[in-house]
Coordinates of C-alpha atoms in Angstrom, one line a residue:
M279 CA -33.5 13.5 0.0
N280 CA -30.3 12.3 1.7
K281 CA -27.2 14.5 1.3
K282 CA -24.5 13.0 -1.0
V283 CA -20.8 12.5 -0.1
A284 CA -17.9 11.6 -2.4
F285 CA -14.3 10.5 -1.6
Y286 CA -11.0 10.8 -3.3
T287 CA -8.0 8.8 -2.0
L288 CA -4.3 9.6 -2.7
G289 CA -1.5 7.4 -1.7
C290 CA -1.2 3.9 -0.2
K291 CA -3.5 0.9 0.5
L292 CA -3.7 2.0 4.1
N293 CA -5.3 5.3 3.0
F294 CA -7.8 3.3 0.9
S295 CA -8.7 1.2 3.9
E296 CA -9.2 4.3 6.1
T297 CA -11.3 6.1 3.4
S298 CA -13.7 3.1 3.5
T299 CA -14.0 3.3 7.3
I300 CA -14.7 7.1 7.1
A301 CA -17.2 6.4 4.3
R302 CA -19.1 3.9 6.4
S303 CA -19.4 6.5 9.2
F304 CA -21.1 8.9 6.7
E305 CA -23.4 6.1 5.6
G306 CA -24.3 5.5 9.3
E307 CA -25.3 9.2 9.5
G308 CA -27.7 8.8 6.5
F309 CA -25.5 10.1 3.7
D310 CA -25.5 8.5 0.2
R311 CA -22.1 7.8 -1.3
V312 CA -21.5 8.8 -4.9
D313 CA -18.6 8.7 -7.3
F314 CA -16.1 11.7 -7.0
S315 CA -16.9 12.7 -10.6
E316 CA -20.6 13.2 -9.6
K317 CA -22.3 16.2 -8.0
A318 CA -22.1 15.8 -4.1
D319 CA -22.8 18.0 -1.1
I320 CA -19.5 17.0 0.6
Y321 CA -16.2 16.0 -1.0
V322 CA -13.6 14.3 1.2
I323 CA -10.0 14.1 0.0
N324 CA -7.7 11.7 1.9
T325 CA -4.2 13.1 1.3
C326 CA -0.8 11.6 1.1
S327 CA 2.6 13.2 1.6
V328 CA 5.0 10.5 0.6
T329 CA 5.9 12.1 -2.8
E330 CA 6.0 15.7 -4.1
N331 CA 3.4 14.8 -6.7
A332 CA 0.8 13.9 -4.1
D333 CA 1.1 17.4 -2.7
K334 CA 0.6 19.0 -6.1
R335 CA -2.3 16.8 -7.1
F336 CA -4.3 18.0 -4.1
K337 CA -5.1 21.4 -5.7
T338 CA -6.2 19.7 -8.9
I339 CA -8.6 17.4 -7.1
V340 CA -10.1 20.3 -5.1
K341 CA -10.7 22.1 -8.4
Q342 CA -12.3 19.0 -9.8
A343 CA -14.7 18.9 -6.8
Q344 CA -15.5 22.7 -7.2
K345 CA -16.2 22.1 -10.9
S346 CA -18.8 19.4 -10.1
N347 CA -20.5 21.6 -7.4
S348 CA -19.1 25.0 -6.5
D349 CA -21.3 25.1 -3.4
A350 CA -20.1 21.8 -2.1
F351 CA -18.3 21.5 1.3
T352 CA -14.8 20.2 0.8
A353 CA -12.8 18.5 3.6
A354 CA -9.1 17.4 3.6
V355 CA -7.9 14.5 5.8
G356 CA -4.9 12.2 6.0
C357 CA -1.1 12.6 6.1
Y358 CA -0.7 15.9 4.3
A359 CA -3.5 17.4 6.4
Q360 CA -1.6 16.5 9.6
L361 CA 1.7 17.7 8.3
K362 CA 0.6 21.0 6.7
P363 CA -2.9 21.8 7.8
E364 CA -2.6 25.6 7.4
Q365 CA -1.3 25.2 3.8
L366 CA -4.2 23.0 2.9
A367 CA -6.7 25.3 4.6
A368 CA -5.4 28.2 2.4
V369 CA -6.3 26.3 -0.8
D370 CA -9.2 28.0 -2.5
G371 CA -12.4 25.8 -2.0
V372 CA -11.2 23.9 1.1
D373 CA -13.6 24.3 4.1
L374 CA -12.3 21.8 6.7
V375 CA -8.9 20.2 7.4
L376 CA -8.7 17.3 9.9
G377 CA -5.5 15.8 11.4
A378 CA -4.5 12.2 12.3
T379 CA -6.9 11.6 15.2
E380 CA -9.7 13.9 14.0
K381 CA -10.3 12.3 10.6
F382 CA -12.2 9.3 12.0
K383 CA -14.7 11.7 13.8
I384 CA -15.3 13.8 10.6
T385 CA -19.1 13.7 10.9
D386 CA -18.8 15.4 14.3
Y387 CA -17.3 18.4 12.6
L388 CA -20.1 18.8 10.0
N389 CA -22.8 20.7 12.0
D390 CA -23.0 23.3 9.3
L391 CA -22.1 22.7 5.7
T392 CA -21.8 26.4 4.8
K393 CA -18.8 27.3 2.7
N394 CA -16.0 29.0 4.7
D395 CA -13.8 31.8 3.4
R396 CA -10.8 29.9 4.7
G397 CA -10.6 26.2 5.8
E398 CA -11.2 25.5 9.4
V399 CA -8.3 23.4 11.0
H400 CA -8.7 20.7 13.7
S401 CA -5.3 19.1 14.0
C402 CA -3.8 17.5 17.1
E403 CA -0.2 17.4 18.2
I404 CA 1.0 14.1 16.7
E405 CA 2.0 12.9 20.2
D406 CA -1.7 12.6 20.9
A407 CA -2.2 10.1 18.0
D408 CA -1.7 7.2 20.3
F409 CA -5.0 5.3 19.9
Y410 CA -5.9 2.8 17.2
V411 CA -8.8 2.9 14.7
G412 CA -9.3 -0.4 12.8
S413 CA -10.4 -0.3 9.2
Y414 CA -10.8 -2.2 6.0
A415 CA -11.5 -1.3 2.3
I416 CA -13.3 -3.3 -0.3
G417 CA -11.8 -1.8 -3.4
D418 CA -13.6 -4.3 -5.7
R419 CA -15.4 -7.5 -5.5
T420 CA -12.3 -9.7 -5.4
R421 CA -10.0 -8.3 -2.7
A422 CA -10.0 -6.2 0.5
F423 CA -7.3 -4.2 2.2
L424 CA -7.3 -4.9 6.0
K425 CA -5.5 -2.5 8.2
V426 CA -3.8 -4.2 11.2
Q427 CA -1.3 -1.5 12.3
D428 CA -0.7 2.2 12.2
G429 CA 2.2 4.6 12.9
C430 CA 5.9 4.0 13.0
D431 CA 8.7 4.2 15.6
Y432 CA 11.5 4.2 13.1
K433 CA 13.5 7.3 12.4
C434 CA 14.5 7.0 8.7
T435 CA 16.0 10.3 7.7
Y436 CA 13.8 10.9 4.6
C437 CA 10.4 9.9 6.0
T438 CA 7.6 12.1 7.3
I439 CA 5.2 9.2 8.2
P440 CA 6.0 9.2 11.9
L441 CA 5.2 12.9 11.9
A442 CA 2.0 12.3 10.0
R443 CA 0.7 9.2 11.7
G444 CA 2.4 9.0 15.2
I445 CA 3.8 6.1 17.1
S446 CA 3.5 2.4 16.2
R447 CA 0.3 0.9 17.4
S448 CA -1.7 -2.2 16.5
D449 CA -5.3 -3.4 16.3
T450 CA -6.2 -6.1 18.8
L451 CA -6.0 -9.6 17.4
Q452 CA -9.6 -10.2 18.2
N453 CA -10.7 -7.1 16.2
V454 CA -8.5 -8.1 13.2
L455 CA -10.0 -11.5 13.1
Q456 CA -13.5 -10.1 13.5
N457 CA -12.9 -7.7 10.5
A458 CA -11.4 -10.6 8.4
T459 CA -14.5 -12.7 9.2
E460 CA -16.8 -9.8 8.2
I461 CA -14.9 -9.5 4.9
A462 CA -15.2 -13.2 4.3
T463 CA -19.0 -13.0 4.6
K464 CA -19.1 -10.5 1.7
G465 CA -17.8 -13.2 -0.7
I466 CA -14.4 -11.6 -1.1
K467 CA -11.7 -14.1 -1.9
E468 CA -8.5 -12.2 -1.0
I469 CA -7.3 -10.0 1.9
V470 CA -4.2 -7.8 1.7
L471 CA -2.8 -7.0 5.1
T472 CA -1.8 -3.3 5.3
G473 CA -0.3 -0.8 7.8
V474 CA 2.6 1.6 8.0
N475 CA 5.0 -1.0 9.5
I476 CA 3.1 -4.3 9.7
G477 CA 6.0 -6.4 10.8
D478 CA 5.8 -4.3 14.1
Y479 CA 2.4 -5.8 14.7
G480 CA 1.6 -6.3 18.4
K481 CA 3.1 -3.1 19.7
G482 CA 0.5 -0.8 21.2
E483 CA -2.2 -3.5 20.9
F484 CA -3.6 -2.4 24.4
G485 CA -2.6 1.3 24.2
N486 CA 0.9 0.7 25.6
K487 CA 4.1 -1.0 24.4
K488 CA 3.3 -4.4 26.0
H489 CA 3.5 -7.1 23.4
E490 CA 0.7 -9.7 23.8
H491 CA 0.9 -10.8 20.2
T492 CA 3.5 -10.7 17.3
F493 CA 3.2 -10.6 13.6
L494 CA 3.7 -14.3 13.4
D495 CA 0.8 -14.8 15.9
L496 CA -1.4 -12.6 13.6
V497 CA -0.4 -14.6 10.5
K498 CA -1.1 -17.9 12.2
A499 CA -4.5 -16.8 13.5
L500 CA -5.6 -15.3 10.1
D501 CA -4.7 -18.5 8.4
E502 CA -7.5 -20.3 10.3
I503 CA -10.3 -17.9 9.1
E504 CA -12.9 -19.8 7.2
G505 CA -14.0 -18.4 3.8
I506 CA -10.9 -16.4 2.9
H507 CA -9.0 -18.2 0.1
R508 CA -6.0 -15.9 -0.1
L509 CA -4.1 -13.7 2.3
R510 CA -1.3 -11.4 1.0
I511 CA 1.3 -9.6 3.1
S512 CA 1.7 -6.1 1.6
S513 CA 5.0 -4.4 2.5
I514 CA 7.2 -5.7 5.4
E515 CA 10.6 -4.4 6.6
P516 CA 13.4 -6.9 6.0
N517 CA 14.5 -6.8 9.6
L518 CA 11.0 -7.7 10.8
L519 CA 10.4 -10.5 8.3
K520 CA 11.5 -13.5 10.4
N521 CA 12.5 -17.0 9.3
E522 CA 9.5 -18.4 11.2
T523 CA 7.1 -16.2 9.2
I524 CA 8.7 -17.2 5.9
D525 CA 8.6 -20.9 6.9
F526 CA 4.9 -20.6 8.0
V527 CA 3.9 -18.9 4.7
S528 CA 5.6 -21.6 2.7
K529 CA 3.2 -24.2 4.3
S530 CA 0.2 -22.0 4.9
N531 CA -3.4 -22.7 3.9
S532 CA -4.1 -19.2 2.7
F533 CA -1.0 -17.0 2.6
V534 CA 0.3 -16.6 -0.9
P535 CA 4.0 -16.8 -2.0
H536 CA 4.3 -13.0 -2.6
F537 CA 6.5 -10.6 -0.5
H538 CA 7.1 -6.9 -0.9
I539 CA 10.2 -5.9 1.0
P540 CA 11.5 -2.3 1.0
L541 CA 15.3 -2.1 0.3
Q542 CA 15.7 1.6 -0.5
S543 CA 19.4 1.2 -1.4
G544 CA 21.8 -1.6 -2.3
S545 CA 24.7 0.5 -0.9
D546 CA 25.5 0.1 2.9
D547 CA 26.8 3.7 2.9
V548 CA 23.5 5.0 1.7
L549 CA 21.5 2.7 4.0
K550 CA 23.4 4.2 7.0
L551 CA 22.7 7.8 5.8
M552 CA 19.0 6.8 5.6
R553 CA 19.2 5.2 9.1
R554 CA 17.6 2.0 7.9
R555 CA 17.7 -0.9 10.4
Y556 CA 19.6 -3.4 8.3
L557 CA 22.4 -3.6 5.8
S558 CA 22.5 -5.3 2.4
N559 CA 23.6 -8.7 3.7
L560 CA 20.4 -9.1 5.7
Y561 CA 18.4 -8.3 2.6
I562 CA 20.3 -11.0 0.6
D563 CA 19.6 -13.4 3.5
R564 CA 15.8 -12.7 3.4
V565 CA 15.5 -13.2 -0.4
S566 CA 17.6 -16.4 -0.2
R567 CA 15.4 -17.8 2.6
I568 CA 12.2 -17.1 0.6
K569 CA 13.5 -18.6 -2.6
R570 CA 14.9 -21.6 -0.8
T571 CA 11.5 -22.4 0.8
M572 CA 9.3 -21.1 -2.1
P573 CA 11.3 -21.1 -5.4
H574 CA 8.2 -19.8 -7.3
A575 CA 7.7 -16.9 -4.9
C576 CA 7.3 -13.3 -6.2
I577 CA 9.4 -10.7 -4.5
G578 CA 8.8 -7.0 -5.0
V579 CA 11.3 -4.3 -3.9
D580 CA 11.0 -0.6 -3.0
V581 CA 14.1 1.5 -3.9
I582 CA 14.8 5.2 -3.6
V583 CA 17.2 6.9 -6.1
G584 CA 19.0 10.2 -5.7
F585 CA 19.2 10.3 -1.9
P586 CA 21.6 13.0 -0.7
G587 CA 25.2 11.7 -0.8
E588 CA 24.3 8.9 -3.3
T589 CA 27.3 9.1 -5.7
D590 CA 27.4 7.4 -9.2
E591 CA 29.4 4.6 -7.5
H592 CA 26.7 4.1 -4.8
F593 CA 24.0 4.0 -7.5
L594 CA 25.8 1.5 -9.6
E595 CA 26.3 -0.6 -6.4
T596 CA 22.5 -0.6 -6.0
Y597 CA 21.9 -1.4 -9.7
H598 CA 24.3 -4.4 -9.7
F599 CA 23.0 -5.5 -6.3
L600 CA 19.4 -5.7 -7.7
N601 CA 20.5 -7.1 -11.0
E602 CA 22.1 -10.1 -9.3
L603 CA 19.3 -10.6 -6.8
D604 CA 16.5 -13.1 -7.5
I605 CA 13.7 -10.6 -7.3
S606 CA 10.6 -10.1 -9.5
Y607 CA 9.9 -6.4 -9.8
L608 CA 10.8 -2.9 -8.4
H609 CA 8.8 0.1 -7.2
V610 CA 11.2 3.0 -7.9
F611 CA 10.9 6.2 -6.0
T612 CA 12.8 9.4 -7.0
Y613 CA 14.0 11.1 -3.8
S614 CA 12.1 14.3 -3.0
E615 CA 12.9 16.7 -0.1
R616 CA 10.4 16.7 2.7
D617 CA 10.2 19.4 5.3
N618 CA 11.2 18.6 8.9
T619 CA 13.3 15.6 7.8
L620 CA 17.1 15.2 8.5
A621 CA 17.7 14.3 4.8
A622 CA 16.4 17.7 3.7
E623 CA 19.3 19.3 5.5
M624 CA 22.0 16.9 4.2
E625 CA 24.8 18.0 1.9
N626 CA 25.8 16.5 -1.5
V627 CA 22.3 16.9 -3.0
V628 CA 21.9 14.9 -6.2
P629 CA 20.7 17.2 -9.1
K630 CA 17.2 16.4 -10.2
N631 CA 18.2 15.5 -13.8
I632 CA 20.6 12.8 -12.4
R633 CA 17.8 11.5 -10.0
S634 CA 15.5 11.2 -13.1
K635 CA 18.2 9.4 -15.1
R636 CA 18.8 6.9 -12.3
S637 CA 15.1 6.3 -11.8
K638 CA 14.7 5.5 -15.6
M639 CA 17.6 3.0 -15.4
L640 CA 16.0 1.2 -12.5
R641 CA 12.5 1.2 -14.1
G642 CA 14.2 -0.5 -17.1
L643 CA 15.7 -3.1 -14.8
S644 CA 12.3 -3.7 -13.2
A645 CA 10.8 -4.4 -16.6
K646 CA 13.6 -6.9 -17.3
K647 CA 13.2 -8.6 -13.9
R648 CA 9.4 -8.9 -14.2
R649 CA 9.8 -10.4 -17.7
A650 CA 12.4 -12.9 -16.5
F651 CA 10.1 -13.9 -13.6
Y652 CA 7.1 -14.3 -15.9
E653 CA 9.2 -16.4 -18.2
S654 CA 10.3 -18.7 -15.3
Q655 CA 6.6 -19.4 -14.6
I656 CA 5.6 -20.5 -18.2
G657 CA 4.5 -24.1 -18.1
S658 CA 3.6 -24.1 -14.4
V659 CA 0.1 -24.7 -13.0
R660 CA -1.2 -21.9 -10.8
T661 CA -4.5 -20.6 -9.4
V662 CA -5.9 -17.3 -10.8
L663 CA -8.3 -14.9 -9.1
F664 CA -10.1 -13.0 -11.8
E665 CA -11.0 -9.3 -11.4
G666 CA -14.1 -7.4 -12.3
E667 CA -13.1 -4.9 -15.0
N668 CA -13.5 -5.2 -18.7
K669 CA -10.2 -3.7 -20.1
S670 CA -10.4 -3.4 -23.9
G671 CA -12.3 -6.7 -24.2
Y672 CA -10.1 -8.6 -21.8
I673 CA -10.5 -9.8 -18.2
H674 CA -7.3 -9.8 -16.0
G675 CA -6.4 -11.7 -12.9
F676 CA -3.4 -12.6 -10.7
T677 CA -1.9 -15.9 -9.8
E678 CA -1.1 -16.6 -6.2
N679 CA 2.5 -15.6 -6.9
Y680 CA 1.4 -12.3 -8.6
V681 CA 1.7 -13.1 -12.3
K682 CA -0.8 -10.9 -14.1
V683 CA -2.8 -12.9 -16.7
K684 CA -5.4 -12.0 -19.3
A685 CA -8.2 -13.7 -21.3
P686 CA -11.0 -12.6 -23.5
W687 CA -13.7 -10.8 -21.5
N688 CA -16.1 -13.2 -19.7
P689 CA -18.2 -11.8 -16.9
E690 CA -18.8 -15.3 -15.5
L691 CA -15.1 -15.4 -14.4
I692 CA -15.4 -12.4 -12.1
N693 CA -14.3 -13.1 -8.5
T694 CA -13.7 -16.8 -9.3
L695 CA -10.6 -18.9 -8.7
H696 CA -9.5 -21.3 -11.4
E697 CA -6.5 -23.6 -11.9
V698 CA -4.7 -22.7 -15.1
E699 CA -1.5 -23.6 -16.9
L700 CA 0.6 -20.5 -17.9
T701 CA 1.4 -20.8 -21.6
K702 CA 3.0 -17.7 -23.1
I703 CA 3.7 -14.0 -22.6
D704 CA 1.6 -11.7 -24.8
E705 CA 2.8 -8.6 -26.7
D706 CA 1.7 -6.3 -23.8
G707 CA 3.8 -8.4 -21.3
L708 CA 0.8 -10.1 -19.7
V709 CA 0.6 -13.9 -19.5
R710 CA -1.9 -16.1 -21.4
F711 CA -3.0 -19.5 -20.1
E712 CA -5.1 -22.6 -20.6
F713 CA -7.7 -23.8 -18.1
V714 CA -6.6 -27.0 -16.5
S715 CA -10.3 -28.0 -15.9
D716 CA -13.8 -26.5 -16.0
K717 CA -14.0 -26.7 -12.3
I718 CA -14.3 -23.5 -10.3
L719 CA -12.1 -23.7 -7.1
A720 CA -14.0 -21.0 -5.3

């Protein structure tokens, strides 16, 4: 009987794509993959260190694995494993901790699956994380996350990602296109591009800083791939989202009118403290450009509340800035101190109860923005890609511009594209529709 391996992924889409690649390496060695809730011989936890909660959840997940099989071998990989390997190794039940470069060679470290008294650590100096490993994840039958870039050269004062993932480096264009073609052959209709700083694509493509290709080159080449009906840009820095890219997406065959652009603060004073590479005016310019070329485009925004030095005035500046901006939803992050960052040593720390209050206010604003965006789409004709899960008797899907729709459960709709007219917003905030025709687009 083959040994069984199970995976648990914390954090971002990039982590999910990398877990899939690691899982395929196990399958290549003859392991059978099972669900994390099942009994396995090896449990692999891909960690995240962006938020405080991700750190805390790790111990709970290890306990969950131990409960399923107390004799199982448990390995930790990912960002937290690179940043605090000894801390993870000390967690009861952890046998192996692998850093940023070692995680992709995990099967090389599994000569003996005997439980250890303390986790064994293999973690490089982050300066050695200078090579690229391509990956993609097929989370369900409808969409795939395709990694195109890793690492970051930015020095934002709150962020540990450069410490966890190393310098900015990219996949070769040839390899990205090969992976995208491979995904297309599996009948998947949508690819989401992912990375740490995808707008920086091209840098490190050949193991050095020479730029052969740019993000725009990548977008143009992917747009030519046969069999992929939708391409979605995940998160892209405002200073790296160029006019040429926006204009190309507006006329593209496959790229959808949906952008997710980190802002972090609407106050220039706070942006400077964060060492972001733009000020609020540039952000306004990016949003205006998108809405001018694609009035129906969906724009998501990342924002951090409670950063050290953020006064009530600064927060209200951010609130009003976002309220007046033509955006569609927010991802709100409550600032949490991270070791080895400049922000953790800054003065004028915002009390946690105030951070929490500000977060709640922006979450309320996000709900208002999403509702207004959905209302603006009622009566329009859009294409919907239906997902595979039966949620309380309903099937859900997303339009090209990221409006979430629902209909009574019908398994024949799974992984199909249909033209629909959006008709009304339901009580749960999702949108109802009428089919424009019986024809399946793809």
